[in-house]
Short mmCIF file of C-alpha atoms and ligand atoms in Angstrom, two decimals:
data_model
loop_
_atom_site.label_atom_id
_atom_site.label_comp_id
_atom_site.label_asym_id
_atom_site.label_seq_id
_atom_site.Cartn_x
_atom_site.Cartn_y
_atom_site.Cartn_z
CA MET A 103 0.02 0.14 -0.10
CA SER A 104 2.40 2.48 1.15
CA GLU A 105 4.66 1.65 -1.80
CA SER A 106 1.81 2.73 -4.16
CA THR A 107 0.66 5.74 -2.63
CA MET A 108 2.78 9.32 -2.69
CA ARG A 109 2.99 12.16 -0.72
CA VAL A 110 3.38 15.77 -1.72
CA THR A 111 3.61 18.95 -0.05
CA LEU A 112 1.07 21.79 -1.70
CA LYS A 113 2.24 25.47 -1.67
CA VAL A 114 -1.21 27.22 -2.70
CA TRP A 115 -2.07 30.73 -3.22
CA ARG A 116 -5.05 31.65 -1.29
CA GLN A 117 -6.91 34.42 -1.61
CA ALA A 118 -10.11 35.45 -0.03
CA GLY A 119 -11.71 37.79 -2.82
CA PRO A 120 -10.92 39.89 -5.41
CA GLY A 121 -8.62 42.91 -4.58
CA GLN A 122 -7.62 40.94 -1.43
CA ALA A 123 -4.10 40.57 -0.15
CA GLY A 124 -3.33 36.62 -0.68
CA ARG A 125 -0.54 34.44 0.54
CA PHE A 126 0.99 30.93 -0.14
CA ALA A 127 -0.41 28.39 2.32
CA THR A 128 1.11 24.99 2.97
CA TYR A 129 -0.87 21.82 3.15
CA THR A 130 0.47 18.12 2.76
CA ALA A 131 -1.58 15.27 0.51
CA SER A 132 -0.86 12.20 1.59
CA ASP A 133 -2.08 8.70 0.39
CA VAL A 134 -2.33 9.92 -3.12
CA SER A 135 -2.56 7.62 -5.79
CA PRO A 136 -0.31 8.12 -8.78
CA ASP A 137 -3.32 7.15 -10.99
CA MET A 138 -5.47 10.07 -9.32
CA SER A 139 -5.95 12.83 -11.55
CA PHE A 140 -4.52 16.46 -10.35
CA LEU A 141 -7.97 17.91 -9.87
CA GLU A 142 -8.88 14.83 -7.66
CA MET A 143 -5.76 15.17 -5.58
CA LEU A 144 -7.13 18.80 -4.79
CA ASP A 145 -10.64 17.36 -4.09
CA VAL A 146 -9.25 15.23 -1.41
CA VAL A 147 -6.98 17.70 -0.14
CA ASN A 148 -10.34 20.02 0.06
CA GLU A 149 -12.24 17.41 1.90
CA GLY A 150 -9.82 17.08 4.37
CA LEU A 151 -9.98 21.19 4.81
CA THR A 152 -13.56 20.89 5.22
CA GLU A 153 -13.64 18.60 7.86
CA ARG A 154 -11.26 20.58 9.50
CA GLY A 155 -13.45 23.33 9.23
CA GLU A 156 -11.60 25.61 7.03
CA SER A 157 -12.45 26.67 3.79
CA PRO A 158 -11.63 24.71 0.80
CA ILE A 159 -9.30 25.43 -2.03
CA ALA A 160 -11.10 27.36 -4.92
CA PHE A 161 -10.23 26.10 -8.14
CA ASP A 162 -12.24 26.10 -11.63
CA HIS A 163 -13.06 22.90 -13.44
CA ASP A 164 -16.13 21.82 -15.15
CA CYS A 165 -15.83 18.65 -17.82
CA ARG A 166 -12.78 17.33 -16.27
CA GLU A 167 -11.93 15.68 -19.69
CA GLY A 168 -10.09 18.54 -21.20
CA ILE A 169 -12.62 19.99 -23.84
CA CYS A 170 -14.03 23.00 -21.97
CA GLY A 171 -11.02 25.31 -20.79
CA ALA A 172 -12.42 25.85 -17.53
CA CYS A 173 -9.60 24.78 -15.37
CA GLY A 174 -5.86 25.82 -15.19
CA MET A 175 -3.46 26.97 -12.99
CA MET A 176 0.26 27.62 -12.72
CA ILE A 177 2.02 24.62 -11.70
CA ASN A 178 5.57 24.74 -10.50
CA GLY A 179 5.74 27.66 -12.71
CA VAL A 180 4.59 26.12 -15.69
CA ALA A 181 0.66 26.67 -17.09
CA HIS A 182 -1.22 23.29 -16.62
CA GLY A 183 1.83 21.60 -15.21
CA PRO A 184 4.50 19.24 -16.68
CA MET A 185 2.50 17.50 -19.59
CA GLN A 186 2.77 19.02 -22.73
CA ALA A 187 -0.55 19.56 -24.51
CA THR A 188 -2.75 18.76 -21.57
CA THR A 189 -4.96 20.68 -19.49
CA THR A 190 -4.60 20.20 -15.60
CA CYS A 191 -7.76 18.04 -15.20
CA GLN A 192 -6.07 15.39 -17.85
CA LEU A 193 -3.08 15.35 -15.73
CA HIS A 194 -2.07 12.79 -13.24
CA MET A 195 -0.14 12.50 -10.22
CA ARG A 196 2.15 10.21 -11.79
CA SER A 197 3.74 12.79 -13.53
CA PHE A 198 5.18 13.81 -10.13
CA ARG A 199 7.45 11.87 -7.39
CA ASP A 200 6.78 11.06 -3.97
CA GLY A 201 7.97 13.90 -1.78
CA ASP A 202 7.58 16.51 -4.36
CA THR A 203 6.64 20.03 -2.99
CA ILE A 204 3.96 21.41 -5.69
CA THR A 205 3.50 24.99 -5.87
CA LEU A 206 0.36 26.14 -7.03
CA GLU A 207 -0.60 30.02 -8.44
CA PRO A 208 -3.67 31.30 -10.38
CA TRP A 209 -2.95 32.65 -13.82
CA ARG A 210 -1.29 36.08 -13.34
CA ALA A 211 -2.42 39.19 -15.38
CA GLN A 212 -3.57 42.55 -15.12
CA ALA A 213 -6.69 41.68 -17.50
CA PHE A 214 -7.37 38.39 -15.20
CA PRO A 215 -8.23 39.50 -11.66
CA VAL A 216 -8.41 36.54 -9.03
CA ILE A 217 -11.57 35.81 -7.81
CA ARG A 218 -10.78 33.57 -5.17
CA ASP A 219 -7.49 31.53 -4.60
CA LEU A 220 -6.93 29.80 -7.98
CA CYS A 221 -9.93 31.09 -9.81
CA VAL A 222 -9.46 34.60 -11.98
CA ASP A 223 -11.80 36.13 -14.00
CA ARG A 224 -11.26 35.43 -17.54
CA GLY A 225 -14.00 37.56 -18.80
CA ALA A 226 -11.75 39.48 -21.13
CA LEU A 227 -11.19 36.70 -23.15
CA ASP A 228 -14.99 36.49 -24.03
CA ARG A 229 -14.95 40.10 -24.75
CA ILE A 230 -12.53 39.68 -27.33
CA VAL A 231 -14.53 36.91 -28.88
CA GLN A 232 -17.98 39.34 -28.61
CA ALA A 233 -16.04 41.99 -30.46
CA GLY A 234 -15.42 39.89 -33.84
CA GLY A 235 -15.00 36.41 -33.06
CA PHE A 236 -18.43 35.31 -35.37
CA VAL A 237 -19.76 34.90 -38.80
CA SER A 238 -22.80 36.63 -39.35
CA VAL A 239 -25.49 34.52 -40.89
CA ASN A 240 -28.84 35.19 -42.18
CA THR A 241 -31.32 32.92 -40.31
CA GLY A 242 -34.22 30.83 -41.73
CA SER A 243 -33.84 27.46 -43.38
CA ALA A 244 -30.74 25.62 -42.55
CA ARG A 245 -28.47 25.55 -45.76
CA ASP A 246 -27.08 22.42 -47.21
CA GLY A 247 -23.88 21.15 -45.30
CA ASN A 248 -22.07 20.79 -48.36
CA ALA A 249 -23.12 23.88 -50.38
CA ILE A 250 -19.82 25.64 -49.46
CA PRO A 251 -16.90 23.97 -50.87
CA ILE A 252 -14.18 24.18 -48.35
CA ALA A 253 -10.55 22.95 -49.51
CA LYS A 254 -9.06 20.16 -47.31
CA THR A 255 -6.42 22.41 -45.99
CA ALA A 256 -8.50 25.55 -45.03
CA ALA A 257 -10.66 23.03 -43.35
CA ASP A 258 -7.42 21.51 -41.00
CA ALA A 259 -6.11 24.79 -40.45
CA ALA A 260 -9.33 26.52 -39.09
CA MET A 261 -9.68 22.89 -37.03
CA ASP A 262 -6.57 23.20 -35.48
CA ALA A 263 -7.27 26.73 -34.78
CA ALA A 264 -10.53 26.41 -33.36
CA ALA A 265 -9.19 23.56 -31.00
CA CYS A 266 -8.49 26.66 -28.44
CA ILE A 267 -10.74 26.29 -25.58
CA GLY A 268 -9.84 29.89 -24.00
CA CYS A 269 -8.61 28.43 -20.81
CA GLY A 270 -6.07 31.06 -20.80
CA ALA A 271 -2.62 29.11 -20.48
CA CYS A 272 -1.22 31.41 -23.19
CA VAL A 273 -1.82 34.71 -21.08
CA ALA A 274 -0.72 33.13 -18.04
CA ALA A 275 2.52 31.64 -19.64
CA CYS A 276 3.33 34.66 -21.86
CA PRO A 277 6.34 36.94 -20.30
CA ASN A 278 4.49 39.93 -21.50
CA GLY A 279 0.76 38.66 -20.42
CA SER A 280 -0.34 38.92 -24.41
CA ALA A 281 -3.34 37.08 -25.33
CA SER A 282 -1.76 36.95 -28.69
CA LEU A 283 -2.38 33.34 -29.22
CA PHE A 284 -5.75 33.25 -28.16
CA THR A 285 -7.00 36.08 -30.48
CA GLY A 286 -5.12 34.81 -33.38
CA ALA A 287 -6.79 31.49 -32.80
CA LYS A 288 -9.90 32.66 -33.04
CA ILE A 289 -9.33 35.03 -36.14
CA ALA A 290 -7.32 31.92 -37.88
CA HIS A 291 -10.30 29.71 -36.99
CA LEU A 292 -12.98 32.27 -38.69
CA GLY A 293 -10.62 33.51 -41.13
CA GLU A 294 -9.60 30.03 -42.44
CA LEU A 295 -13.19 29.35 -44.24
CA PRO A 296 -14.96 31.06 -46.86
CA GLN A 297 -17.91 32.16 -44.25
CA GLY A 298 -15.20 33.65 -42.72
CA GLN A 299 -14.27 36.10 -45.36
CA PRO A 300 -16.55 39.23 -45.20
CA GLU A 301 -16.15 39.92 -41.98
CA ARG A 302 -12.47 39.10 -41.97
CA GLY A 303 -10.62 42.40 -42.18
CA ARG A 304 -13.50 44.00 -39.54
CA ARG A 305 -12.64 40.96 -37.11
CA ALA A 306 -8.96 41.61 -37.02
CA LEU A 307 -9.38 45.06 -36.20
CA SER A 308 -12.13 44.69 -33.79
CA MET A 309 -10.37 42.02 -31.81
CA VAL A 310 -6.81 43.69 -31.46
CA THR A 311 -8.52 46.68 -30.41
CA GLN A 312 -10.43 44.92 -27.76
CA MET A 313 -7.44 42.95 -26.67
CA ASP A 314 -5.25 46.26 -26.35
CA LEU A 315 -8.32 47.66 -24.72
CA GLU A 316 -8.40 44.62 -21.63
CA HIS A 317 -4.62 45.50 -21.00
CA PHE A 318 -3.08 42.71 -22.19
CA GLY A 319 0.52 42.86 -23.12
CA GLY A 320 2.19 42.95 -26.47
CA CYS A 321 3.63 39.78 -28.07
CA THR A 322 7.38 39.57 -28.49
CA LEU A 323 7.36 35.89 -30.00
CA PHE A 324 8.98 34.42 -26.99
CA GLY A 325 6.61 31.23 -27.93
CA GLU A 326 6.07 30.33 -24.45
CA CYS A 327 2.38 30.37 -25.46
CA GLN A 328 2.57 27.45 -27.71
CA VAL A 329 4.08 25.14 -25.50
CA ALA A 330 1.83 26.18 -22.80
CA CYS A 331 -1.17 25.44 -24.90
CA PRO A 332 -3.15 22.10 -23.90
CA LYS A 333 -4.41 22.19 -27.49
CA ALA A 334 -0.50 22.87 -28.84
CA ILE A 335 -1.96 26.01 -31.22
CA SER A 336 0.98 27.08 -33.22
CA ILE A 337 2.30 30.62 -33.07
CA ASP A 338 1.69 30.93 -36.89
CA VAL A 339 -1.88 31.80 -35.91
CA ILE A 340 -0.13 34.96 -34.44
CA ALA A 341 1.61 35.65 -37.70
CA ARG A 342 -1.78 35.44 -39.57
CA MET A 343 -3.38 37.73 -37.14
CA ASN A 344 -0.78 40.26 -37.69
CA ARG A 345 -1.08 40.16 -41.25
CA ASP A 346 -4.80 40.31 -41.25
CA TYR A 347 -4.46 43.62 -38.98
CA TRP A 348 -2.14 45.48 -41.18
CA MET A 349 -4.12 44.54 -44.35
CA ALA A 350 -7.43 45.37 -42.31
CA THR A 351 -5.59 49.08 -41.46
CA LEU A 352 -4.99 49.82 -45.01
CA PHE A 353 -7.66 48.30 -46.79
CA GLU A 354 -11.08 47.44 -44.58
CA ARG A 355 -14.33 49.60 -45.63
CA GLU A 356 -16.22 49.01 -42.56
CA GLY A 357 -15.89 50.08 -38.77
CA VAL A 358 -14.66 47.99 -35.83
CA ALA A 359 -16.78 46.78 -33.14
CA THR A 360 -15.60 46.09 -29.81
CA GLY A 361 -16.96 43.86 -26.72
CA GLY A 362 -17.46 46.77 -24.54
CA ASP A 363 -14.92 48.46 -22.21
CA ALA A 364 -12.80 46.48 -19.38
CA MET B 140 -20.73 53.22 -30.58
CA THR B 141 -17.71 53.54 -28.50
CA ALA B 142 -14.50 55.65 -29.03
CA ALA B 143 -12.70 52.64 -30.44
CA ALA B 144 -15.62 51.87 -32.79
CA LYS B 145 -15.69 55.57 -34.44
CA ALA B 146 -11.77 55.69 -34.86
CA GLY B 147 -12.17 52.53 -36.78
CA ALA B 148 -14.58 53.96 -39.28
CA SER B 149 -11.79 55.82 -41.42
CA ARG B 150 -8.49 54.59 -42.88
CA ARG B 151 -7.19 57.91 -40.77
CA GLY B 152 -8.73 56.75 -37.70
CA ARG B 153 -7.30 53.30 -38.06
CA LEU B 154 -4.13 54.20 -38.74
CA ALA B 155 -4.39 56.15 -35.49
CA THR B 156 -5.57 53.02 -33.58
CA PHE B 157 -2.84 51.25 -35.48
CA ALA B 158 0.07 53.62 -34.32
CA SER B 159 -1.29 53.25 -30.64
CA SER B 160 -2.16 49.37 -30.86
CA THR B 161 0.33 46.81 -29.41
CA VAL B 162 0.17 44.87 -32.36
CA GLY B 163 0.79 47.86 -34.94
CA ARG B 164 3.54 49.22 -33.01
CA LYS B 165 5.01 45.79 -33.37
CA ILE B 166 4.52 46.15 -36.77
CA ALA B 167 6.66 49.38 -37.01
CA MET B 168 9.35 47.65 -35.18
CA ALA B 169 9.80 45.01 -37.43
CA VAL B 170 9.99 47.61 -40.77
CA SER B 171 12.51 49.51 -39.02
CA GLY B 172 14.43 46.77 -37.92
CA LEU B 173 14.51 44.95 -41.22
CA MET B 174 15.52 48.30 -42.61
CA MET B 175 18.50 48.68 -40.24
CA ALA B 176 19.19 45.10 -40.92
CA GLY B 177 19.47 45.82 -44.71
CA PHE B 178 21.98 48.75 -43.78
CA LEU B 179 23.91 46.45 -41.53
CA VAL B 180 24.24 43.83 -44.94
CA ILE B 181 25.78 46.75 -46.81
CA HIS B 182 27.97 48.35 -44.10
CA MET B 183 29.37 44.50 -43.43
CA THR B 184 29.89 44.05 -47.03
CA ALA B 185 31.60 47.42 -47.12
CA ASN B 186 34.11 46.84 -44.33
CA LEU B 187 35.41 43.58 -45.80
CA LEU B 188 36.78 45.53 -48.70
CA ALA B 189 39.19 46.29 -46.29
CA TYR B 190 40.77 42.73 -46.69
CA ALA B 191 41.24 44.29 -50.44
CA GLY B 192 43.25 46.84 -49.43
CA PRO B 193 43.08 50.70 -48.74
CA GLU B 194 42.24 51.66 -52.23
CA HIS B 195 39.13 49.66 -52.19
CA ILE B 196 37.58 50.61 -48.92
CA ASN B 197 38.55 54.29 -49.33
CA ALA B 198 36.94 54.28 -52.69
CA TYR B 199 33.81 53.16 -51.28
CA SER B 200 33.80 56.17 -48.52
CA ARG B 201 34.72 58.46 -51.26
CA PHE B 202 31.72 57.23 -53.03
CA LEU B 203 29.35 57.82 -50.58
CA HIS B 204 31.06 61.13 -49.54
CA ASN B 205 30.85 62.36 -53.20
CA VAL B 206 27.22 61.72 -53.18
CA PRO B 207 25.31 63.82 -50.65
CA GLU B 208 22.06 63.23 -51.31
CA LEU B 209 22.59 59.46 -51.12
CA LEU B 210 24.69 59.90 -47.73
CA TRP B 211 22.27 62.14 -46.03
CA GLY B 212 19.56 60.30 -47.49
CA ALA B 213 20.31 56.95 -46.06
CA ARG B 214 21.15 58.49 -42.55
CA ILE B 215 18.00 60.35 -42.20
CA ALA B 216 16.24 57.10 -42.98
CA LEU B 217 18.43 55.45 -40.47
CA LEU B 218 17.76 57.75 -37.89
CA ALA B 219 13.84 57.85 -38.68
CA ALA B 220 14.37 53.90 -38.42
CA LEU B 221 16.10 54.01 -35.19
CA VAL B 222 13.86 56.70 -33.63
CA VAL B 223 10.78 54.32 -34.49
CA HIS B 224 12.31 51.09 -33.68
CA VAL B 225 13.32 52.51 -29.98
CA THR B 226 10.30 54.35 -29.45
CA SER B 227 7.90 51.34 -30.18
CA ALA B 228 10.19 49.47 -27.97
CA ILE B 229 10.07 51.76 -24.94
CA LEU B 230 6.24 51.64 -25.23
CA LEU B 231 5.64 48.22 -25.66
CA THR B 232 7.77 47.22 -22.80
CA ARG B 233 6.03 49.87 -20.88
CA VAL B 234 2.43 47.89 -21.71
CA SER B 235 4.28 44.56 -20.94
CA ALA B 236 5.24 45.72 -17.71
CA THR B 237 1.85 46.74 -16.39
CA ALA B 238 -0.01 43.41 -17.74
CA ARG B 239 1.43 41.06 -15.35
CA PRO B 240 1.44 43.52 -12.19
CA VAL B 241 1.64 40.66 -9.24
CA GLY B 242 4.20 38.32 -10.55
CA TYR B 243 4.79 34.42 -10.33
CA ASP B 244 6.32 33.10 -7.13
CA GLN B 245 7.87 30.47 -9.40
CA ARG B 246 8.05 30.93 -13.21
CA GLU B 247 10.11 28.45 -15.61
CA ALA B 248 10.50 29.46 -19.10
CA GLN B 249 10.10 26.66 -21.47
CA VAL B 250 11.30 27.78 -24.88
CA ALA B 251 12.21 31.20 -25.30
CA THR B 252 15.63 31.59 -26.17
CA ILE B 253 18.55 33.65 -24.65
CA ALA B 254 18.63 35.54 -27.37
CA ALA B 255 14.86 36.47 -27.07
CA ARG B 256 15.06 36.87 -23.39
CA THR B 257 18.15 39.07 -23.06
CA ILE B 258 17.14 41.46 -26.42
CA ARG B 259 15.41 44.45 -24.18
CA TRP B 260 18.61 44.65 -21.84
CA LEU B 261 21.01 43.89 -24.45
CA SER B 262 19.21 46.87 -26.83
CA VAL B 263 20.50 49.29 -24.43
CA LEU B 264 24.06 48.54 -24.59
CA LEU B 265 23.33 48.41 -28.68
CA ALA B 266 22.30 51.81 -28.42
CA LEU B 267 25.20 52.85 -26.33
CA PHE B 268 27.49 51.32 -29.11
CA ILE B 269 25.96 53.39 -31.84
CA VAL B 270 26.80 56.57 -30.30
CA LEU B 271 29.99 55.38 -29.22
CA HIS B 272 30.60 54.00 -32.62
CA LEU B 273 29.86 57.40 -34.28
CA LEU B 274 32.05 59.00 -32.03
CA HIS B 275 34.77 56.74 -33.04
CA PHE B 276 34.42 56.26 -36.78
CA THR B 277 32.25 58.91 -38.21
CA THR B 278 33.16 61.98 -36.05
CA GLY B 279 36.41 60.93 -34.85
CA THR B 280 35.97 62.04 -31.56
CA LEU B 281 37.22 58.96 -29.36
CA LEU B 282 40.20 58.08 -31.95
CA PRO B 283 43.09 59.90 -31.23
CA GLY B 284 45.09 60.55 -34.75
CA PHE B 285 41.67 60.25 -36.83
CA ALA B 286 42.03 60.79 -40.89
CA GLU B 287 39.01 61.91 -42.61
CA GLY B 288 38.00 60.24 -45.66
CA ASP B 289 40.76 57.45 -44.97
CA PRO B 290 38.50 54.70 -43.06
CA TYR B 291 41.05 52.08 -43.71
CA ALA B 292 43.62 54.17 -41.71
CA ASN B 293 41.14 54.45 -39.06
CA LEU B 294 39.97 50.97 -38.65
CA VAL B 295 43.92 49.74 -38.48
CA ASN B 296 44.57 52.65 -35.99
CA ALA B 297 41.86 51.79 -34.04
CA PHE B 298 41.66 48.21 -33.75
CA SER B 299 45.68 48.09 -33.58
CA THR B 300 45.88 50.89 -31.08
CA GLN B 301 42.91 51.00 -28.99
CA ARG B 302 42.48 47.72 -26.68
CA TRP B 303 39.12 48.45 -25.64
CA ALA B 304 38.07 49.35 -28.76
CA ALA B 305 38.82 45.72 -30.06
CA ALA B 306 36.96 44.18 -27.22
CA PHE B 307 34.24 46.35 -27.46
CA TYR B 308 33.73 45.40 -30.86
CA LEU B 309 34.15 42.20 -30.68
CA VAL B 310 31.78 41.81 -27.72
CA MET B 311 28.97 43.82 -29.17
CA MET B 312 29.17 41.83 -32.50
CA VAL B 313 27.97 39.02 -30.55
CA VAL B 314 25.06 41.41 -29.07
CA VAL B 315 24.33 42.47 -32.60
CA GLY B 316 24.12 38.85 -34.05
CA LEU B 317 21.95 37.87 -30.96
CA HIS B 318 19.75 40.85 -31.51
CA LEU B 319 18.94 39.84 -35.33
CA TYR B 320 18.79 36.29 -34.51
CA HIS B 321 15.73 36.94 -32.66
CA GLY B 322 14.62 40.11 -34.14
CA THR B 323 14.77 38.91 -37.90
CA TRP B 324 12.47 35.96 -37.14
CA SER B 325 10.29 37.72 -35.16
CA ALA B 326 9.96 40.61 -37.49
CA ILE B 327 8.94 38.14 -40.18
CA ARG B 328 6.12 36.68 -38.14
CA THR B 329 4.78 40.29 -37.04
CA LEU B 330 4.46 41.04 -40.52
CA GLY B 331 2.86 37.50 -41.11
CA LEU B 332 4.86 37.13 -43.98
CA SER B 333 6.04 33.33 -42.61
CA ARG B 334 4.40 30.51 -43.73
CA PRO B 335 2.65 27.99 -41.62
CA ARG B 336 5.32 25.46 -40.53
CA ARG B 337 5.85 22.37 -38.45
CA ASN B 338 8.36 23.73 -36.47
CA PRO B 339 7.79 27.28 -36.22
CA PHE B 340 10.67 28.00 -34.04
CA SER B 341 12.79 27.05 -36.89
CA ARG B 342 14.81 30.20 -38.45
CA PRO B 343 16.98 29.34 -41.51
CA VAL B 344 16.91 32.86 -42.59
CA ALA B 345 17.53 34.52 -39.26
CA THR B 346 20.26 32.36 -38.48
CA VAL B 347 22.08 32.91 -41.76
CA LEU B 348 21.89 36.67 -41.41
CA ALA B 349 22.85 36.77 -37.77
CA VAL B 350 25.65 34.59 -38.10
CA ALA B 351 26.85 36.37 -41.52
CA LEU B 352 26.95 39.60 -39.72
CA TRP B 353 28.47 38.58 -36.73
CA LEU B 354 31.30 36.77 -38.68
CA GLY B 355 31.66 39.33 -41.34
CA PHE B 356 31.96 42.37 -39.04
CA THR B 357 33.97 40.79 -37.08
CA ALA B 358 36.46 39.47 -39.61
CA VAL B 359 38.05 43.25 -39.73
CA PRO B 360 39.12 43.68 -35.98
CA VAL B 361 40.21 40.55 -35.86
CA GLY B 362 42.11 41.10 -39.30
CA VAL B 363 43.97 44.00 -37.91
CA LEU B 364 44.64 42.13 -34.82
CA LEU B 365 46.38 39.41 -36.51
CA GLY B 366 47.92 41.25 -39.00
CA LEU B 367 45.89 40.40 -41.82
CA VAL B 368 44.33 44.03 -42.40
CA GLY B 369 47.07 47.07 -42.00
CA PRO B 370 50.28 47.83 -43.31
CA ARG B 371 52.99 46.55 -40.74
CA PRO B 372 51.83 43.77 -38.36
CA SER B 373 54.29 45.18 -35.91
CA ALA B 374 52.20 47.95 -35.65
CA THR B 375 49.89 45.77 -33.28
CA ALA B 376 52.52 45.45 -30.57
CA SER B 377 52.59 48.33 -28.24
CA ARG B 378 50.71 51.60 -27.29
C1 HEM C 45 33.08 45.64 -36.43
C2 HEM C 45 32.06 45.89 -36.56
C3 HEM C 45 31.65 47.47 -37.28
C4 HEM C 45 32.87 48.34 -37.85
C5 HEM C 45 34.49 47.83 -37.71
C6 HEM C 45 32.23 49.21 -38.34
C7 HEM C 45 33.21 50.64 -39.04
C8 HEM C 45 32.26 51.36 -39.12
C9 HEM C 45 33.17 52.86 -40.35
C10 HEM C 45 34.71 52.45 -40.20
C11 HEM C 45 32.43 53.56 -40.37
C12 HEM C 45 32.44 54.81 -41.11
C13 HEM C 45 32.48 54.50 -42.63
C14 HEM C 45 32.67 56.06 -43.21
O1 HEM C 45 33.43 56.99 -42.73
O2 HEM C 45 32.52 55.99 -44.38
C15 HEM C 45 31.01 53.05 -39.81
C16 HEM C 45 29.96 54.17 -39.77
C17 HEM C 45 28.72 53.83 -39.46
N1 HEM C 45 28.07 52.34 -38.34
FE1 HEM C 45 29.76 50.85 -37.99
N2 HEM C 45 30.87 49.49 -37.96
C18 HEM C 45 30.74 48.33 -37.34
C19 HEM C 45 29.42 47.94 -36.76
C20 HEM C 45 28.48 48.68 -36.78
C21 HEM C 45 26.98 47.97 -36.33
C22 HEM C 45 26.67 46.81 -35.81
C23 HEM C 45 25.94 49.04 -36.63
C24 HEM C 45 24.97 49.31 -36.22
C25 HEM C 45 24.02 48.60 -35.16
C26 HEM C 45 27.15 50.35 -37.04
C27 HEM C 45 26.40 51.44 -37.27
C28 HEM C 45 26.92 52.46 -37.99
C29 HEM C 45 26.46 53.62 -38.51
C30 HEM C 45 25.14 54.59 -38.25
C31 HEM C 45 27.38 54.36 -39.06
C32 HEM C 45 27.33 55.87 -40.06
C33 HEM C 45 27.28 55.85 -41.18
C34 HEM C 45 27.05 57.37 -41.40
O3 HEM C 45 28.10 57.93 -41.78
O4 HEM C 45 25.90 57.75 -41.58
N3 HEM C 45 28.09 49.86 -37.34
N4 HEM C 45 31.11 51.91 -39.45
S1 FES C 46 -12.22 20.72 -16.87
FE1 FES C 46 -12.92 21.13 -18.78
S2 FES C 46 -10.81 21.13 -19.76
FE2 FES C 46 -10.22 21.23 -17.62
#
């Protein structure tokens, strides 16, 4: 029994509410099975805290199968922890060693205020999407699904970008706190497809403007976002966003929209 | 309609937004940086004429000085590029500094190259270098025995008699190489001119340019120190 279980020390950021002072608190998780997911391990720690009458560690999660984008925290200084292309919920304790100390911090960015402990408000990303991350279609009877031919290469590129689940790891990992990978992915996902063409220029202008309004930093192409991304989205989408942006600055005919002020 | 929306409606408004946006400023840095990189290629090639002997490099210098429109046109364009480049860099660095007011207790860089991680600090050195370099070879302020219109003599004089100059130039050319190793690769992406790649971190063009400039610029001071450039190798001996 003792051979197959592990004991880890957690150094966790605790903060009671937005704008309040926070601090690190240390907890011990013993009898941890290597087959537990990282969040299950936190669930067990939280049960112990609740039993002792202490407040549990708040962290975001929903699907727990790596598809929704709700979970995410800085684990030992790496967004979503040591496994590449993996969300926090899909990380398992076998990625750690018995006796390890694990530091847990919330995503840190001016645009992502801490709500509590490891939960941050990622509404800024939603507002970037509201500003232009859509295509306008007239409602009515549904169109034939294959009415618009789409090249395989375009469909593949769009799907790769559409894999973005909006978790915010790119911002968290970026030394500049930039949301360029996120915004670039949303722009590429629609801009690769024929349906995305009519609003392509306006989309780039609006979304980049909103990104700046939200106080994200500028991109210096460190490349940290790409390795932090649980969906392994390539920084190629950033190059695409930049090109769409300067082309639209010169040639776009319509105005920009924004998703509201930050 | 928000202020941003109104500004986006006209090209003029969009250009104003562009100039104050993070992406726009980065594009301005890329364009001005590539202009300066182009200058460095010409400058490095011209420097290598020193190996061909005094007539050649001095003839090139005479040619430039005999066509003031060209010389001053280039100087003004380069100064403008430098101002745009440096101003944008400062403004963008300030935005980044405020984008994460509370830092991490622990953070591990995963892939960022040394060149990228040091570029902000080393570029301060680069700016200092440009000033000293102009005082050295263009005005001659820092070079005792400076001979107007004889760059060959000045090169030999500087690198054989001023040890600080040889050392400083050798170190600074590594900085220039690092700057362009990140800068060129980054500029191509900032302008969206790159094609999607299996490994977007590979940088053949930037590597060739950075290494070529480093080697080419380094060759001249090294040539003087080794006696390959200069009338008498013994001139390196004492001071
Ligand atoms: C070992 C490296 C270098 C050497 C030996 C060198 C040498 C020289 C010389 C001899 C001149 C004067 C040319 C003349 O009077 O006709 C000059 C001018 C200049 N160099 Fe360099 N240089 C080097 C690297 C650089 C680098 C890396 C930069 C830019 C970052 C640079 C920027 C300039 C500028 C701006 C001028 C002035 C051009 C003008 O007269 O307007 N140089 N250099
Ligand atoms: S909880 Fe849905 S991706 Fe992790």
